[in-house]
Amino acid sequence: MKVHKPYVIFEEGDLSFIWLGLDESDREKGVLTNQYLIRQGNVGALLDAGGYFVFERVLNSIKEFVRLEDVELLLFSHQDPDVAGALNLWVDMLPNARIYVSELWERFLPHLGYDLGEKINDIPDQGMKIPFNGRYIEAIPAHFLHSPGNFHFYDPISKVYFSGDMGAAIFPKDKWYLIVEDFESHTKLMESFHRRYIPNKIAVDKWLKKIENLNIDIIAPQHGSIFIGDNVRKFLTWIKSLDKLGLDLIP
């Protein structure tokens, strides 16, 4: 087991999409999570910053790429503790970051220990284009996958799609890899999560309809491994093929 340094998934000109590392040695106190930074020039956007136990690792990784005061956005796909559990720490460390989260969860986030005041911005159910360094990052509705107020984030320039819990994989002890290579083998690590945490096929089909016209080169989930190139298509085909999910399986 080892500590993995940050990895640049996409880089072109002054734009980078960066995976912010992993401390595999301690299993980071639970299910392994991925955090990502979009950097354009000197400005950054942090996606699903994570909970308390990953805070120090993520903080140090960010500082390798941008100054903390230059992180412009703090984006949360939903409200889970592995997504937003360290929010009170991040608000102190990223003084200029605007926070975006589903309008369903704004009233709950203060229970994490911080009065967000004007820092927080609601994402309406239909999604929105979030201003970022003179352009935008798109918040894509992905409700009930698995949270009732849930969003993914798409960068139309790098064509990287942050898929939150969609694409999550649960690794057995002593196994982990960042990039999916053997897709068929990888499905065995994804299936149980999607069948139990995703409520029904209707939610999946509505989401797939919303993204069918997006030009996606990379899918980067919050748990598990990253899909690149042809594995993007394979994943979307696989998730569409799952016949019974969530409520279909509950006795």
Short mmCIF file of C-alpha atoms in Angstrom, two decimals:
data_model
loop_
_atom_site.label_atom_id
_atom_site.label_comp_id
_atom_site.label_asym_id
_atom_site.label_seq_id
_atom_site.Cartn_x
_atom_site.Cartn_y
_atom_site.Cartn_z
CA MET A 1 0.00 0.00 0.00
CA LYS A 2 1.27 3.46 -0.79
CA VAL A 3 0.55 7.15 -1.12
CA HIS A 4 -0.27 8.22 -4.67
CA LYS A 5 0.67 11.71 -5.81
CA PRO A 6 -1.73 13.90 -7.87
CA TYR A 7 -2.13 12.98 -11.53
CA VAL A 8 -2.98 15.30 -14.42
CA ILE A 9 -5.80 13.61 -16.36
CA PHE A 10 -6.06 16.30 -19.04
CA GLU A 11 -3.73 19.16 -19.94
CA GLU A 12 -3.82 21.53 -22.88
CA GLY A 13 -2.48 25.07 -22.87
CA ASP A 14 -3.25 26.62 -19.49
CA LEU A 15 -6.10 24.18 -18.71
CA SER A 16 -5.66 21.08 -16.55
CA PHE A 17 -8.04 18.56 -14.97
CA ILE A 18 -6.22 17.01 -12.02
CA TRP A 19 -6.89 14.00 -9.79
CA LEU A 20 -5.72 15.01 -6.32
CA GLY A 21 -4.05 11.84 -5.13
CA LEU A 22 -4.83 9.07 -2.66
CA ASP A 23 -3.45 7.84 0.65
CA GLU A 24 -3.86 4.13 0.13
CA SER A 25 -1.72 3.28 3.16
CA ASP A 26 -4.46 4.18 5.65
CA ARG A 27 -7.40 3.46 3.30
CA GLU A 28 -8.42 7.02 4.23
CA LYS A 29 -10.77 5.76 6.96
CA GLY A 30 -13.42 4.26 4.72
CA VAL A 31 -14.42 3.95 1.08
CA LEU A 32 -11.75 5.44 -1.17
CA THR A 33 -12.77 8.77 -2.66
CA ASN A 34 -11.53 10.89 -5.56
CA GLN A 35 -11.19 14.66 -5.49
CA TYR A 36 -10.46 16.74 -8.58
CA LEU A 37 -9.17 20.20 -9.40
CA ILE A 38 -9.87 22.11 -12.59
CA ARG A 39 -7.10 24.63 -13.14
CA GLN A 40 -7.16 27.32 -15.79
CA GLY A 41 -4.23 29.67 -15.65
CA ASN A 42 -3.77 30.53 -11.97
CA VAL A 43 -7.40 29.86 -11.01
CA GLY A 44 -8.88 26.64 -9.63
CA ALA A 45 -12.21 24.89 -9.08
CA LEU A 46 -12.37 22.07 -6.50
CA LEU A 47 -14.88 19.24 -7.06
CA ASP A 48 -16.30 17.23 -4.11
CA ALA A 49 -13.62 18.26 -1.62
CA GLY A 50 -14.25 15.30 0.70
CA GLY A 51 -14.50 14.55 4.40
CA TYR A 52 -12.32 15.18 7.42
CA PHE A 53 -9.84 12.33 6.97
CA VAL A 54 -8.81 13.34 3.43
CA PHE A 55 -8.64 17.08 4.14
CA GLU A 56 -4.89 17.39 4.75
CA ARG A 57 -3.98 15.28 1.72
CA VAL A 58 -6.31 17.23 -0.61
CA LEU A 59 -5.15 20.58 0.77
CA ASN A 60 -1.48 19.77 0.17
CA SER A 61 -2.23 18.48 -3.32
CA ILE A 62 -4.07 21.65 -4.31
CA LYS A 63 -1.12 23.78 -3.22
CA GLU A 64 1.05 22.02 -5.80
CA PHE A 65 -1.04 23.62 -8.56
CA VAL A 66 -2.69 26.85 -7.39
CA ARG A 67 -2.61 29.20 -4.43
CA LEU A 68 -5.45 28.59 -1.99
CA GLU A 69 -6.69 32.15 -2.41
CA ASP A 70 -6.99 31.51 -6.16
CA VAL A 71 -9.49 28.65 -5.79
CA GLU A 72 -12.58 30.33 -7.23
CA LEU A 73 -15.14 27.52 -6.93
CA LEU A 74 -16.02 24.79 -4.44
CA LEU A 75 -18.52 22.48 -6.15
CA PHE A 76 -20.50 19.77 -4.37
CA SER A 77 -22.42 17.08 -6.23
CA HIS A 78 -24.57 16.33 -3.16
CA GLN A 79 -24.59 16.39 0.64
CA ASP A 80 -22.92 13.14 1.75
CA PRO A 81 -20.18 13.36 4.42
CA ASP A 82 -17.58 11.88 2.05
CA VAL A 83 -18.39 14.79 -0.29
CA ALA A 84 -18.83 17.76 2.07
CA GLY A 85 -17.83 16.55 5.54
CA ALA A 86 -14.86 18.94 5.83
CA LEU A 87 -16.78 21.98 4.59
CA ASN A 88 -16.06 24.07 7.69
CA LEU A 89 -12.32 23.55 7.13
CA TRP A 90 -12.50 24.35 3.43
CA VAL A 91 -14.40 27.59 4.01
CA ASP A 92 -11.53 28.79 6.19
CA MET A 93 -8.78 27.65 3.82
CA LEU A 94 -10.35 28.85 0.55
CA PRO A 95 -11.35 32.42 1.44
CA ASN A 96 -12.37 33.46 -2.08
CA ALA A 97 -14.22 30.32 -3.17
CA ARG A 98 -17.89 30.49 -4.13
CA ILE A 99 -19.76 27.36 -3.02
CA TYR A 100 -22.31 25.68 -5.28
CA VAL A 101 -24.69 22.92 -4.17
CA SER A 102 -28.23 21.78 -4.93
CA GLU A 103 -30.89 24.13 -3.62
CA LEU A 104 -32.22 21.14 -1.65
CA TRP A 105 -29.13 21.01 0.56
CA GLU A 106 -28.33 24.66 1.32
CA ARG A 107 -30.32 24.62 4.56
CA PHE A 108 -28.60 21.44 5.75
CA LEU A 109 -24.95 22.41 5.21
CA PRO A 110 -24.77 24.73 8.26
CA HIS A 111 -25.14 21.57 10.37
CA LEU A 112 -21.56 20.81 9.30
CA GLY A 113 -20.47 23.65 11.56
CA TYR A 114 -20.31 26.84 9.51
CA ASP A 115 -22.67 29.69 8.67
CA LEU A 116 -22.02 30.04 4.95
CA GLY A 117 -23.82 33.34 4.48
CA GLU A 118 -23.31 34.80 1.01
CA LYS A 119 -20.65 32.26 0.07
CA ILE A 120 -23.21 29.64 -0.90
CA ASN A 121 -25.03 29.53 -4.23
CA ASP A 122 -28.02 27.33 -4.98
CA ILE A 123 -28.04 25.16 -8.09
CA PRO A 124 -31.65 24.92 -9.32
CA ASP A 125 -33.09 21.52 -10.18
CA GLN A 126 -32.66 22.12 -13.92
CA GLY A 127 -28.90 22.76 -13.54
CA MET A 128 -26.95 25.82 -14.62
CA LYS A 129 -23.77 27.15 -16.16
CA ILE A 130 -21.43 28.14 -13.32
CA PRO A 131 -19.10 31.07 -14.15
CA PHE A 132 -15.43 30.14 -13.94
CA ASN A 133 -12.50 32.34 -14.94
CA GLY A 134 -14.31 33.99 -17.85
CA ARG A 135 -16.09 30.84 -19.06
CA TYR A 136 -18.27 28.21 -17.33
CA ILE A 137 -18.53 24.74 -15.87
CA GLU A 138 -21.88 23.08 -16.45
CA ALA A 139 -23.89 21.58 -13.58
CA ILE A 140 -25.78 18.62 -15.06
CA PRO A 141 -28.88 17.31 -13.22
CA ALA A 142 -28.38 13.75 -11.99
CA HIS A 143 -31.11 13.61 -9.38
CA PHE A 144 -31.56 10.42 -7.34
CA LEU A 145 -28.17 9.11 -8.49
CA HIS A 146 -28.11 8.56 -5.59
CA SER A 147 -29.14 11.79 -3.83
CA PRO A 148 -32.51 13.49 -4.54
CA GLY A 149 -30.63 16.74 -5.15
CA ASN A 150 -27.63 15.63 -7.20
CA PHE A 151 -25.44 17.21 -9.88
CA HIS A 152 -22.53 16.22 -12.06
CA PHE A 153 -20.06 18.75 -13.44
CA TYR A 154 -18.95 18.95 -17.07
CA ASP A 155 -16.05 20.95 -18.43
CA PRO A 156 -16.88 21.64 -22.10
CA ILE A 157 -13.27 22.53 -22.97
CA SER A 158 -11.42 19.52 -21.56
CA LYS A 159 -14.51 17.33 -22.20
CA VAL A 160 -14.08 15.75 -18.76
CA TYR A 161 -17.32 14.75 -17.05
CA PHE A 162 -17.28 14.47 -13.24
CA SER A 163 -19.92 11.82 -12.59
CA GLY A 164 -20.19 11.82 -8.80
CA ASP A 165 -21.32 8.38 -7.63
CA MET A 166 -22.11 7.13 -11.13
CA GLY A 167 -19.28 4.83 -12.10
CA ALA A 168 -18.37 4.13 -8.48
CA ALA A 169 -16.36 0.98 -7.83
CA ILE A 170 -15.65 -0.74 -4.52
CA PHE A 171 -12.22 -2.35 -4.47
CA PRO A 172 -11.31 -5.39 -2.39
CA LYS A 173 -8.48 -5.05 0.11
CA ASP A 174 -5.06 -4.49 -1.45
CA LYS A 175 -6.43 -3.75 -4.93
CA TRP A 176 -6.71 -0.38 -6.61
CA TYR A 177 -5.98 1.32 -9.94
CA LEU A 178 -6.66 4.83 -11.20
CA ILE A 179 -7.47 4.25 -14.88
CA VAL A 180 -9.82 1.52 -16.12
CA GLU A 181 -8.04 -0.75 -18.59
CA ASP A 182 -9.96 -4.04 -18.46
CA PHE A 183 -13.55 -2.80 -18.55
CA GLU A 184 -15.22 -6.22 -18.35
CA SER A 185 -13.30 -7.07 -15.20
CA HIS A 186 -14.04 -3.63 -13.74
CA THR A 187 -17.81 -4.12 -14.00
CA LYS A 188 -17.56 -6.70 -11.21
CA LEU A 189 -16.39 -3.91 -8.88
CA MET A 190 -19.21 -1.54 -9.91
CA GLU A 191 -22.30 -3.72 -10.07
CA SER A 192 -23.17 -4.15 -6.38
CA PHE A 193 -22.86 -0.41 -5.70
CA HIS A 194 -25.11 0.64 -8.57
CA ARG A 195 -27.73 -2.00 -7.89
CA ARG A 196 -28.05 -0.98 -4.22
CA TYR A 197 -27.44 2.79 -4.18
CA ILE A 198 -29.28 3.81 -7.35
CA PRO A 199 -33.06 3.85 -6.70
CA ASN A 200 -34.41 2.74 -10.07
CA LYS A 201 -33.79 2.56 -13.81
CA ILE A 202 -36.02 5.58 -14.47
CA ALA A 203 -33.48 7.89 -12.80
CA VAL A 204 -30.66 6.39 -14.87
CA ASP A 205 -32.56 6.73 -18.14
CA LYS A 206 -33.46 10.38 -17.43
CA TRP A 207 -29.81 11.15 -16.72
CA LEU A 208 -28.58 9.37 -19.85
CA LYS A 209 -31.05 11.38 -21.91
CA LYS A 210 -29.63 14.63 -20.51
CA ILE A 211 -26.04 13.81 -21.42
CA GLU A 212 -26.53 12.04 -24.75
CA ASN A 213 -25.46 15.09 -26.77
CA LEU A 214 -22.44 15.99 -24.64
CA ASN A 215 -19.00 15.41 -26.11
CA ILE A 216 -17.39 13.39 -23.30
CA ASP A 217 -13.82 12.09 -23.57
CA ILE A 218 -13.25 11.23 -19.90
CA ILE A 219 -15.60 10.23 -17.07
CA ALA A 220 -14.15 10.87 -13.62
CA PRO A 221 -16.25 9.43 -10.75
CA GLN A 222 -16.02 10.28 -7.05
CA HIS A 223 -15.30 6.65 -6.14
CA GLY A 224 -13.41 4.08 -8.16
CA SER A 225 -11.48 4.52 -11.39
CA ILE A 226 -11.47 6.88 -14.36
CA PHE A 227 -12.90 5.99 -17.79
CA ILE A 228 -11.01 7.29 -20.82
CA GLY A 229 -11.67 6.98 -24.55
CA ASP A 230 -13.65 3.92 -25.61
CA ASN A 231 -14.29 2.97 -21.98
CA VAL A 232 -16.54 6.05 -21.70
CA ARG A 233 -18.89 4.52 -24.26
CA LYS A 234 -18.59 1.10 -22.64
CA PHE A 235 -19.55 2.48 -19.25
CA LEU A 236 -22.60 4.35 -20.58
CA THR A 237 -23.70 1.24 -22.46
CA TRP A 238 -23.20 -0.90 -19.34
CA ILE A 239 -25.15 1.37 -17.00
CA LYS A 240 -28.02 1.51 -19.50
CA SER A 241 -28.09 -2.29 -19.65
CA LEU A 242 -28.68 -2.83 -15.92
CA ASP A 243 -32.24 -4.12 -15.70
CA LYS A 244 -32.96 -4.07 -11.95
CA LEU A 245 -31.82 -1.37 -9.55
CA GLY A 246 -32.65 -0.26 -6.03
CA LEU A 247 -36.37 -0.58 -5.42
CA ASP A 248 -36.62 -3.45 -7.90
CA LEU A 249 -34.41 -5.53 -5.61
CA ILE A 250 -35.80 -4.58 -2.19
CA PRO A 251 -38.14 -7.33 -0.88
#
